[in-house]
Amino acid sequence: MGTSPRPVETVEKWTADSFRALLRGDRLALRVPQFAGEPARRHWKRALKDPSRFSRYANAPDVEISTVGMTLFETQNEHERLQAYFQVAEQFEERMARLFSPRPSPFALIQRRLADLWPAGGQPGMLHGRAMCPGIIRKFEQANSDGLPPHQDMLHKDVSPSNEAASDLQAQVAVNLYIEVPERGGELELWDVRLSDEEREALLSGEHDFIDRSALPEPEALRPRDGELILFRSDRVHAVRGMRRENRMAASCFLGYYGNDEPIRYWA
């Protein structure tokens, strides 16, 4: 299970060419420093200051991560939880617009750039004929010394693999727009390793599909910066290092590639 020379690319602007290189697997990650300016970040942090806006993952309350919004991961493909997820999705864009008014939300910035760079634009992901939640605000809590262990994010783990949203998906990209980062800790760890379902099952450690770190090579560690946009293939193993004193907060979503002539789909 070795590493490959695929680079992490840093660009001034997120473009179709740089995005396609990531989709092809020619890049391990794409970094766009200063994607969001300091006035916007300051405004977003003020809007998110109230801790009551956040809650922990419904199916992983032991993980020291709080979110605004709901992820498909939390539904565990159960009917009642899926209905709750779709209700959150229906209200999410309006909720974010109100929360961050009069400035655009972090998700609006991501979606506008995607609409500009991709010929077919971007649209919310669809599941069972209903729109998926466009993203989440995710905060690693100050006492989170464990971070987030190695794992993979793949749509077919969260829905039936035969569902066309998963079966037609050609590439899945994780997107993080960093609103607040700690001075120490909180690095994004990336492995140029894609495990099959069978390989992952053999390496699971504990709960929540976390992978045994000791079975992996050394990762590439990226220290996010305030306002930076980082994109990477979420089917590659990745993790977040722990932190002790400060929050690590980002607007996050997945982007799904279904072909050159299809819209990019986004969801959480």
PDB file of C-alpha atoms in Angstrom:
ATOM      1  CA  MET A   1       0.000   0.000   0.000  1.00  0.00           C
ATOM      2  CA  GLY A   2       2.461   2.636  -1.202  1.00  0.00           C
ATOM      3  CA  THR A   3       2.111   6.275  -1.992  1.00  0.00           C
ATOM      4  CA  SER A   4       2.226   7.804  -5.463  1.00  0.00           C
ATOM      5  CA  PRO A   5       3.768  11.062  -6.693  1.00  0.00           C
ATOM      6  CA  ARG A   6       0.427  12.748  -7.353  1.00  0.00           C
ATOM      7  CA  PRO A   7       0.870  16.341  -6.185  1.00  0.00           C
ATOM      8  CA  VAL A   8      -1.176  18.752  -4.137  1.00  0.00           C
ATOM      9  CA  GLU A   9      -1.808  21.712  -6.444  1.00  0.00           C
ATOM     10  CA  THR A  10      -2.146  25.287  -5.174  1.00  0.00           C
ATOM     11  CA  VAL A  11      -3.898  27.726  -7.525  1.00  0.00           C
ATOM     12  CA  GLU A  12      -4.990  31.348  -7.360  1.00  0.00           C
ATOM     13  CA  LYS A  13      -8.412  30.488  -8.791  1.00  0.00           C
ATOM     14  CA  TRP A  14     -10.517  27.345  -8.917  1.00  0.00           C
ATOM     15  CA  THR A  15     -10.851  26.610 -12.646  1.00  0.00           C
ATOM     16  CA  ALA A  16     -12.338  23.901 -14.827  1.00  0.00           C
ATOM     17  CA  ASP A  17      -8.855  22.649 -15.764  1.00  0.00           C
ATOM     18  CA  SER A  18      -7.674  22.319 -12.163  1.00  0.00           C
ATOM     19  CA  PHE A  19     -10.966  20.675 -11.191  1.00  0.00           C
ATOM     20  CA  ARG A  20     -10.770  18.163 -14.039  1.00  0.00           C
ATOM     21  CA  ALA A  21      -7.220  17.235 -13.010  1.00  0.00           C
ATOM     22  CA  LEU A  22      -8.556  16.415  -9.553  1.00  0.00           C
ATOM     23  CA  LEU A  23     -11.497  14.455 -10.978  1.00  0.00           C
ATOM     24  CA  ARG A  24      -9.129  12.392 -13.154  1.00  0.00           C
ATOM     25  CA  GLY A  25      -7.012  11.551 -10.136  1.00  0.00           C
ATOM     26  CA  ASP A  26      -3.998  13.505 -11.409  1.00  0.00           C
ATOM     27  CA  ARG A  27      -3.912  15.550  -8.193  1.00  0.00           C
ATOM     28  CA  LEU A  28      -4.137  14.461  -4.579  1.00  0.00           C
ATOM     29  CA  ALA A  29      -5.779  17.755  -3.602  1.00  0.00           C
ATOM     30  CA  LEU A  30      -6.512  21.239  -4.868  1.00  0.00           C
ATOM     31  CA  ARG A  31      -5.846  24.288  -2.663  1.00  0.00           C
ATOM     32  CA  VAL A  32      -7.290  27.744  -3.328  1.00  0.00           C
ATOM     33  CA  PRO A  33      -5.892  30.171  -0.708  1.00  0.00           C
ATOM     34  CA  GLN A  34      -7.913  33.315  -0.003  1.00  0.00           C
ATOM     35  CA  PHE A  35     -11.022  31.934  -1.696  1.00  0.00           C
ATOM     36  CA  ALA A  36     -12.985  33.955   0.874  1.00  0.00           C
ATOM     37  CA  GLY A  37     -11.793  37.356   2.041  1.00  0.00           C
ATOM     38  CA  GLU A  38     -11.256  38.435   5.630  1.00  0.00           C
ATOM     39  CA  PRO A  39     -14.429  40.614   5.873  1.00  0.00           C
ATOM     40  CA  ALA A  40     -16.602  37.660   4.836  1.00  0.00           C
ATOM     41  CA  ARG A  41     -14.865  35.295   7.281  1.00  0.00           C
ATOM     42  CA  ARG A  42     -15.268  37.763  10.128  1.00  0.00           C
ATOM     43  CA  HIS A  43     -18.969  38.132   9.326  1.00  0.00           C
ATOM     44  CA  TRP A  44     -19.474  34.354   9.128  1.00  0.00           C
ATOM     45  CA  LYS A  45     -17.758  33.791  12.477  1.00  0.00           C
ATOM     46  CA  ARG A  46     -19.994  36.373  14.141  1.00  0.00           C
ATOM     47  CA  ALA A  47     -23.087  34.748  12.653  1.00  0.00           C
ATOM     48  CA  LEU A  48     -21.988  31.337  13.981  1.00  0.00           C
ATOM     49  CA  LYS A  49     -20.975  32.510  17.444  1.00  0.00           C
ATOM     50  CA  ASP A  50     -24.097  31.122  19.156  1.00  0.00           C
ATOM     51  CA  PRO A  51     -23.281  27.504  20.170  1.00  0.00           C
ATOM     52  CA  SER A  52     -26.989  26.617  20.257  1.00  0.00           C
ATOM     53  CA  ARG A  53     -26.989  26.640  16.451  1.00  0.00           C
ATOM     54  CA  PHE A  54     -24.813  23.517  16.486  1.00  0.00           C
ATOM     55  CA  SER A  55     -25.527  19.894  17.356  1.00  0.00           C
ATOM     56  CA  ARG A  56     -23.477  16.704  17.249  1.00  0.00           C
ATOM     57  CA  TYR A  57     -23.986  13.967  14.685  1.00  0.00           C
ATOM     58  CA  ALA A  58     -27.208  12.142  15.566  1.00  0.00           C
ATOM     59  CA  ASN A  59     -25.602   8.719  15.094  1.00  0.00           C
ATOM     60  CA  ALA A  60     -22.173   9.643  16.521  1.00  0.00           C
ATOM     61  CA  PRO A  61     -22.686  11.858  19.595  1.00  0.00           C
ATOM     62  CA  ASP A  62     -19.395  10.600  21.038  1.00  0.00           C
ATOM     63  CA  VAL A  63     -17.447  12.297  18.223  1.00  0.00           C
ATOM     64  CA  GLU A  64     -16.482  15.816  19.325  1.00  0.00           C
ATOM     65  CA  ILE A  65     -17.773  17.508  16.186  1.00  0.00           C
ATOM     66  CA  SER A  66     -20.789  19.824  15.965  1.00  0.00           C
ATOM     67  CA  THR A  67     -22.672  20.819  12.836  1.00  0.00           C
ATOM     68  CA  VAL A  68     -25.273  23.162  11.420  1.00  0.00           C
ATOM     69  CA  GLY A  69     -27.308  21.117   8.961  1.00  0.00           C
ATOM     70  CA  MET A  70     -27.608  17.346   8.589  1.00  0.00           C
ATOM     71  CA  THR A  71     -25.556  14.796   6.699  1.00  0.00           C
ATOM     72  CA  LEU A  72     -26.663  11.740   4.776  1.00  0.00           C
ATOM     73  CA  PHE A  73     -24.244   9.774   6.975  1.00  0.00           C
ATOM     74  CA  GLU A  74     -26.573  10.415   9.929  1.00  0.00           C
ATOM     75  CA  THR A  75     -29.582   8.780   8.264  1.00  0.00           C
ATOM     76  CA  GLN A  76     -28.027   5.294   8.069  1.00  0.00           C
ATOM     77  CA  ASN A  77     -30.429   4.791   5.139  1.00  0.00           C
ATOM     78  CA  GLU A  78     -33.390   4.515   7.550  1.00  0.00           C
ATOM     79  CA  HIS A  79     -36.753   5.856   6.372  1.00  0.00           C
ATOM     80  CA  GLU A  80     -37.608   8.133   9.309  1.00  0.00           C
ATOM     81  CA  ARG A  81     -34.121   9.634   9.433  1.00  0.00           C
ATOM     82  CA  LEU A  82     -34.175  10.167   5.670  1.00  0.00           C
ATOM     83  CA  GLN A  83     -37.430  12.104   5.989  1.00  0.00           C
ATOM     84  CA  ALA A  84     -35.842  14.308   8.662  1.00  0.00           C
ATOM     85  CA  TYR A  85     -32.841  14.806   6.372  1.00  0.00           C
ATOM     86  CA  PHE A  86     -35.028  15.901   3.464  1.00  0.00           C
ATOM     87  CA  GLN A  87     -36.870  18.365   5.712  1.00  0.00           C
ATOM     88  CA  VAL A  88     -33.556  19.926   6.739  1.00  0.00           C
ATOM     89  CA  ALA A  89     -32.547  20.032   3.072  1.00  0.00           C
ATOM     90  CA  GLU A  90     -35.723  21.879   2.049  1.00  0.00           C
ATOM     91  CA  GLN A  91     -35.027  24.694   4.508  1.00  0.00           C
ATOM     92  CA  PHE A  92     -31.236  24.815   4.365  1.00  0.00           C
ATOM     93  CA  GLU A  93     -30.588  27.381   1.623  1.00  0.00           C
ATOM     94  CA  GLU A  94     -33.113  29.836   3.067  1.00  0.00           C
ATOM     95  CA  ARG A  95     -31.760  29.241   6.567  1.00  0.00           C
ATOM     96  CA  MET A  96     -28.200  29.964   5.444  1.00  0.00           C
ATOM     97  CA  ALA A  97     -29.301  33.082   3.545  1.00  0.00           C
ATOM     98  CA  ARG A  98     -30.989  34.454   6.690  1.00  0.00           C
ATOM     99  CA  LEU A  99     -28.124  33.476   8.971  1.00  0.00           C
ATOM    100  CA  PHE A 100     -25.427  35.141   6.881  1.00  0.00           C
ATOM    101  CA  SER A 101     -27.416  38.102   5.539  1.00  0.00           C
ATOM    102  CA  PRO A 102     -26.525  40.607   4.151  1.00  0.00           C
ATOM    103  CA  ARG A 103     -23.451  38.745   2.855  1.00  0.00           C
ATOM    104  CA  PRO A 104     -23.554  35.593   0.725  1.00  0.00           C
ATOM    105  CA  SER A 105     -23.228  32.337   2.626  1.00  0.00           C
ATOM    106  CA  PRO A 106     -20.092  30.199   2.208  1.00  0.00           C
ATOM    107  CA  PHE A 107     -22.187  27.761   0.168  1.00  0.00           C
ATOM    108  CA  ALA A 108     -23.375  30.541  -2.140  1.00  0.00           C
ATOM    109  CA  LEU A 109     -19.736  31.399  -2.909  1.00  0.00           C
ATOM    110  CA  ILE A 110     -18.917  27.765  -3.692  1.00  0.00           C
ATOM    111  CA  GLN A 111     -22.026  27.309  -5.841  1.00  0.00           C
ATOM    112  CA  ARG A 112     -21.459  30.543  -7.794  1.00  0.00           C
ATOM    113  CA  ARG A 113     -17.893  29.581  -8.616  1.00  0.00           C
ATOM    114  CA  LEU A 114     -19.023  26.095  -9.643  1.00  0.00           C
ATOM    115  CA  ALA A 115     -21.680  27.602 -11.929  1.00  0.00           C
ATOM    116  CA  ASP A 116     -19.009  29.751 -13.587  1.00  0.00           C
ATOM    117  CA  LEU A 117     -16.392  27.057 -14.123  1.00  0.00           C
ATOM    118  CA  TRP A 118     -18.464  24.004 -15.078  1.00  0.00           C
ATOM    119  CA  PRO A 119     -20.297  24.056 -18.451  1.00  0.00           C
ATOM    120  CA  ALA A 120     -23.439  22.369 -17.093  1.00  0.00           C
ATOM    121  CA  GLY A 121     -23.272  24.223 -13.768  1.00  0.00           C
ATOM    122  CA  GLY A 122     -24.098  22.738 -10.396  1.00  0.00           C
ATOM    123  CA  GLN A 123     -27.288  21.456  -8.771  1.00  0.00           C
ATOM    124  CA  PRO A 124     -28.256  19.847  -5.461  1.00  0.00           C
ATOM    125  CA  GLY A 125     -27.875  16.094  -5.450  1.00  0.00           C
ATOM    126  CA  MET A 126     -31.105  14.127  -5.821  1.00  0.00           C
ATOM    127  CA  LEU A 127     -32.107  11.035  -3.847  1.00  0.00           C
ATOM    128  CA  HIS A 128     -35.468   9.277  -4.186  1.00  0.00           C
ATOM    129  CA  GLY A 129     -36.636  12.234  -6.273  1.00  0.00           C
ATOM    130  CA  ARG A 130     -35.885  14.781  -3.548  1.00  0.00           C
ATOM    131  CA  ALA A 131     -33.119  17.352  -3.167  1.00  0.00           C
ATOM    132  CA  MET A 132     -30.279  16.513  -0.797  1.00  0.00           C
ATOM    133  CA  CYS A 133     -28.907  18.902   1.819  1.00  0.00           C
ATOM    134  CA  PRO A 134     -26.420  21.210   0.017  1.00  0.00           C
ATOM    135  CA  GLY A 135     -23.832  21.224   2.802  1.00  0.00           C
ATOM    136  CA  ILE A 136     -23.079  21.639   6.493  1.00  0.00           C
ATOM    137  CA  ILE A 137     -21.140  23.947   8.750  1.00  0.00           C
ATOM    138  CA  ARG A 138     -18.832  21.659  10.724  1.00  0.00           C
ATOM    139  CA  LYS A 139     -16.968  22.640  13.878  1.00  0.00           C
ATOM    140  CA  PHE A 140     -14.305  20.564  15.607  1.00  0.00           C
ATOM    141  CA  GLU A 141     -14.714  21.423  19.267  1.00  0.00           C
ATOM    142  CA  GLN A 142     -11.904  22.987  21.276  1.00  0.00           C
ATOM    143  CA  ALA A 143     -11.317  19.882  23.383  1.00  0.00           C
ATOM    144  CA  ASN A 144     -11.166  17.563  20.354  1.00  0.00           C
ATOM    145  CA  SER A 145      -7.721  16.094  20.956  1.00  0.00           C
ATOM    146  CA  ASP A 146      -8.519  13.041  18.799  1.00  0.00           C
ATOM    147  CA  GLY A 147      -9.537  14.876  15.638  1.00  0.00           C
ATOM    148  CA  LEU A 148     -11.239  12.629  13.100  1.00  0.00           C
ATOM    149  CA  PRO A 149      -9.584   9.235  12.469  1.00  0.00           C
ATOM    150  CA  PRO A 150      -8.798   7.890   8.978  1.00  0.00           C
ATOM    151  CA  HIS A 151     -11.872   7.105   6.899  1.00  0.00           C
ATOM    152  CA  GLN A 152     -13.369   7.254   3.412  1.00  0.00           C
ATOM    153  CA  ASP A 153     -16.512   9.098   2.317  1.00  0.00           C
ATOM    154  CA  MET A 154     -18.378   7.409  -0.533  1.00  0.00           C
ATOM    155  CA  LEU A 155     -22.022   7.848  -1.421  1.00  0.00           C
ATOM    156  CA  HIS A 156     -22.630   4.124  -1.841  1.00  0.00           C
ATOM    157  CA  LYS A 157     -21.867   3.667   1.878  1.00  0.00           C
ATOM    158  CA  ASP A 158     -24.795   5.944   2.805  1.00  0.00           C
ATOM    159  CA  VAL A 159     -27.437   4.802   0.305  1.00  0.00           C
ATOM    160  CA  SER A 160     -28.260   1.589  -1.494  1.00  0.00           C
ATOM    161  CA  PRO A 161     -25.393   0.938  -3.946  1.00  0.00           C
ATOM    162  CA  SER A 162     -28.012   0.259  -6.645  1.00  0.00           C
ATOM    163  CA  ASN A 163     -29.513   3.745  -6.254  1.00  0.00           C
ATOM    164  CA  GLU A 164     -28.669   5.710  -9.407  1.00  0.00           C
ATOM    165  CA  ALA A 165     -27.268   8.599  -7.349  1.00  0.00           C
ATOM    166  CA  ALA A 166     -24.525   6.187  -6.265  1.00  0.00           C
ATOM    167  CA  SER A 167     -24.347   3.773  -9.211  1.00  0.00           C
ATOM    168  CA  ASP A 168     -23.919   6.548 -11.822  1.00  0.00           C
ATOM    169  CA  LEU A 169     -21.408   8.532  -9.755  1.00  0.00           C
ATOM    170  CA  GLN A 170     -17.982   8.663 -11.440  1.00  0.00           C
ATOM    171  CA  ALA A 171     -16.054  10.711  -8.862  1.00  0.00           C
ATOM    172  CA  GLN A 172     -16.799  12.208  -5.445  1.00  0.00           C
ATOM    173  CA  VAL A 173     -14.920  15.261  -4.170  1.00  0.00           C
ATOM    174  CA  ALA A 174     -14.908  16.697  -0.648  1.00  0.00           C
ATOM    175  CA  VAL A 175     -14.927  20.495  -0.381  1.00  0.00           C
ATOM    176  CA  ASN A 176     -13.984  22.507   2.704  1.00  0.00           C
ATOM    177  CA  LEU A 177     -14.084  26.304   2.905  1.00  0.00           C
ATOM    178  CA  TYR A 178     -12.306  27.178   6.150  1.00  0.00           C
ATOM    179  CA  ILE A 179     -13.933  29.845   8.303  1.00  0.00           C
ATOM    180  CA  GLU A 180     -11.741  29.418  11.382  1.00  0.00           C
ATOM    181  CA  VAL A 181      -8.577  27.372  11.917  1.00  0.00           C
ATOM    182  CA  PRO A 182      -6.486  26.683  15.045  1.00  0.00           C
ATOM    183  CA  GLU A 183      -2.906  27.868  15.377  1.00  0.00           C
ATOM    184  CA  ARG A 184      -1.869  24.341  16.343  1.00  0.00           C
ATOM    185  CA  GLY A 185      -3.353  21.059  15.218  1.00  0.00           C
ATOM    186  CA  GLY A 186      -6.289  20.474  12.906  1.00  0.00           C
ATOM    187  CA  GLU A 187      -4.200  19.481   9.887  1.00  0.00           C
ATOM    188  CA  LEU A 188      -5.962  17.667   7.063  1.00  0.00           C
ATOM    189  CA  GLU A 189      -4.249  14.320   6.459  1.00  0.00           C
ATOM    190  CA  LEU A 190      -4.498  12.747   3.014  1.00  0.00           C
ATOM    191  CA  TRP A 191      -3.419   9.311   1.838  1.00  0.00           C
ATOM    192  CA  ASP A 192      -3.195   8.466  -1.843  1.00  0.00           C
ATOM    193  CA  VAL A 193      -4.964   5.233  -0.958  1.00  0.00           C
ATOM    194  CA  ARG A 194      -8.360   4.060  -2.156  1.00  0.00           C
ATOM    195  CA  LEU A 195      -9.513   0.947  -0.327  1.00  0.00           C
ATOM    196  CA  SER A 196     -12.140  -1.370  -1.752  1.00  0.00           C
ATOM    197  CA  ASP A 197     -15.077  -2.194   0.510  1.00  0.00           C
ATOM    198  CA  GLU A 198     -13.463  -5.531   1.329  1.00  0.00           C
ATOM    199  CA  GLU A 199     -10.071  -3.968   2.102  1.00  0.00           C
ATOM    200  CA  ARG A 200     -11.677  -1.339   4.301  1.00  0.00           C
ATOM    201  CA  GLU A 201     -13.683  -3.910   6.251  1.00  0.00           C
ATOM    202  CA  ALA A 202     -10.458  -5.753   7.059  1.00  0.00           C
ATOM    203  CA  LEU A 203      -8.856  -2.573   8.450  1.00  0.00           C
ATOM    204  CA  LEU A 204     -11.720  -1.122  10.473  1.00  0.00           C
ATOM    205  CA  SER A 205     -10.849   0.013  13.990  1.00  0.00           C
ATOM    206  CA  GLY A 206     -13.620   0.718  16.497  1.00  0.00           C
ATOM    207  CA  GLU A 207     -16.851   2.406  15.461  1.00  0.00           C
ATOM    208  CA  HIS A 208     -18.059   4.633  12.610  1.00  0.00           C
ATOM    209  CA  ASP A 209     -16.029   2.966   9.816  1.00  0.00           C
ATOM    210  CA  PHE A 210     -12.721   4.387  11.052  1.00  0.00           C
ATOM    211  CA  ILE A 211      -9.611   2.761   9.571  1.00  0.00           C
ATOM    212  CA  ASP A 212      -6.636   1.479  11.547  1.00  0.00           C
ATOM    213  CA  ARG A 213      -3.964   4.162  11.147  1.00  0.00           C
ATOM    214  CA  SER A 214      -1.143   1.690  11.800  1.00  0.00           C
ATOM    215  CA  ALA A 215      -2.000  -0.126   8.561  1.00  0.00           C
ATOM    216  CA  LEU A 216      -1.483   3.020   6.458  1.00  0.00           C
ATOM    217  CA  PRO A 217       1.674   4.726   5.147  1.00  0.00           C
ATOM    218  CA  GLU A 218       2.615   8.241   6.206  1.00  0.00           C
ATOM    219  CA  PRO A 219       0.042  10.806   5.042  1.00  0.00           C
ATOM    220  CA  GLU A 220       0.390  14.156   3.343  1.00  0.00           C
ATOM    221  CA  ALA A 221      -0.512  16.746   6.009  1.00  0.00           C
ATOM    222  CA  LEU A 222      -2.062  20.065   4.963  1.00  0.00           C
ATOM    223  CA  ARG A 223      -2.486  22.939   7.407  1.00  0.00           C
ATOM    224  CA  PRO A 224      -5.591  24.864   6.305  1.00  0.00           C
ATOM    225  CA  ARG A 225      -5.586  28.652   6.305  1.00  0.00           C
ATOM    226  CA  ASP A 226      -8.441  31.021   7.080  1.00  0.00           C
ATOM    227  CA  GLY A 227     -10.533  31.535   3.957  1.00  0.00           C
ATOM    228  CA  GLU A 228      -8.881  28.698   2.048  1.00  0.00           C
ATOM    229  CA  LEU A 229     -10.818  26.277  -0.135  1.00  0.00           C
ATOM    230  CA  ILE A 230      -9.456  22.712  -0.218  1.00  0.00           C
ATOM    231  CA  LEU A 231     -10.848  20.005  -2.492  1.00  0.00           C
ATOM    232  CA  PHE A 232      -9.838  16.326  -2.557  1.00  0.00           C
ATOM    233  CA  ARG A 233     -11.192  12.974  -3.692  1.00  0.00           C
ATOM    234  CA  SER A 234     -13.201  11.749  -0.720  1.00  0.00           C
ATOM    235  CA  ASP A 235     -12.838   8.078  -1.684  1.00  0.00           C
ATOM    236  CA  ARG A 236      -9.157   8.435  -0.741  1.00  0.00           C
ATOM    237  CA  VAL A 237      -8.430   7.825   2.935  1.00  0.00           C
ATOM    238  CA  HIS A 238      -8.321  11.067   4.921  1.00  0.00           C
ATOM    239  CA  ALA A 239      -8.328  12.288   8.518  1.00  0.00           C
ATOM    240  CA  VAL A 240      -8.089  15.419  10.678  1.00  0.00           C
ATOM    241  CA  ARG A 241      -5.500  15.807  13.430  1.00  0.00           C
ATOM    242  CA  GLY A 242      -6.629  16.746  16.912  1.00  0.00           C
ATOM    243  CA  MET A 243      -6.551  20.188  18.491  1.00  0.00           C
ATOM    244  CA  ARG A 244      -6.825  21.396  22.085  1.00  0.00           C
ATOM    245  CA  ARG A 245      -7.563  25.089  22.471  1.00  0.00           C
ATOM    246  CA  GLU A 246      -9.242  26.507  19.404  1.00  0.00           C
ATOM    247  CA  ASN A 247     -12.094  25.691  17.067  1.00  0.00           C
ATOM    248  CA  ARG A 248     -11.685  24.439  13.528  1.00  0.00           C
ATOM    249  CA  MET A 249     -14.724  25.403  11.485  1.00  0.00           C
ATOM    250  CA  ALA A 250     -15.528  25.014   7.807  1.00  0.00           C
ATOM    251  CA  ALA A 251     -18.387  24.994   5.340  1.00  0.00           C
ATOM    252  CA  SER A 252     -18.320  21.504   3.850  1.00  0.00           C
ATOM    253  CA  CYS A 253     -20.023  19.534   1.115  1.00  0.00           C
ATOM    254  CA  PHE A 254     -19.432  16.831  -1.457  1.00  0.00           C
ATOM    255  CA  LEU A 255     -19.358  17.346  -5.213  1.00  0.00           C
ATOM    256  CA  GLY A 256     -20.428  14.508  -7.473  1.00  0.00           C
ATOM    257  CA  TYR A 257     -19.188  14.117 -11.052  1.00  0.00           C
ATOM    258  CA  TYR A 258     -21.559  12.225 -13.374  1.00  0.00           C
ATOM    259  CA  GLY A 259     -19.973  13.069 -16.736  1.00  0.00           C
ATOM    260  CA  ASN A 260     -18.677  16.029 -18.722  1.00  0.00           C
ATOM    261  CA  ASP A 261     -22.123  17.058 -19.963  1.00  0.00           C
ATOM    262  CA  GLU A 262     -23.878  16.641 -16.608  1.00  0.00           C
ATOM    263  CA  PRO A 263     -24.219  19.188 -13.797  1.00  0.00           C
ATOM    264  CA  ILE A 264     -21.968  18.732 -10.799  1.00  0.00           C
ATOM    265  CA  ARG A 265     -24.150  17.637  -7.883  1.00  0.00           C
ATOM    266  CA  TYR A 266     -23.550  18.878  -4.345  1.00  0.00           C
ATOM    267  CA  TRP A 267     -24.710  17.429  -1.034  1.00  0.00           C
ATOM    268  CA  ALA A 268     -23.754  16.680   2.556  1.00  0.00           C
TER     269      ALA A 268
END
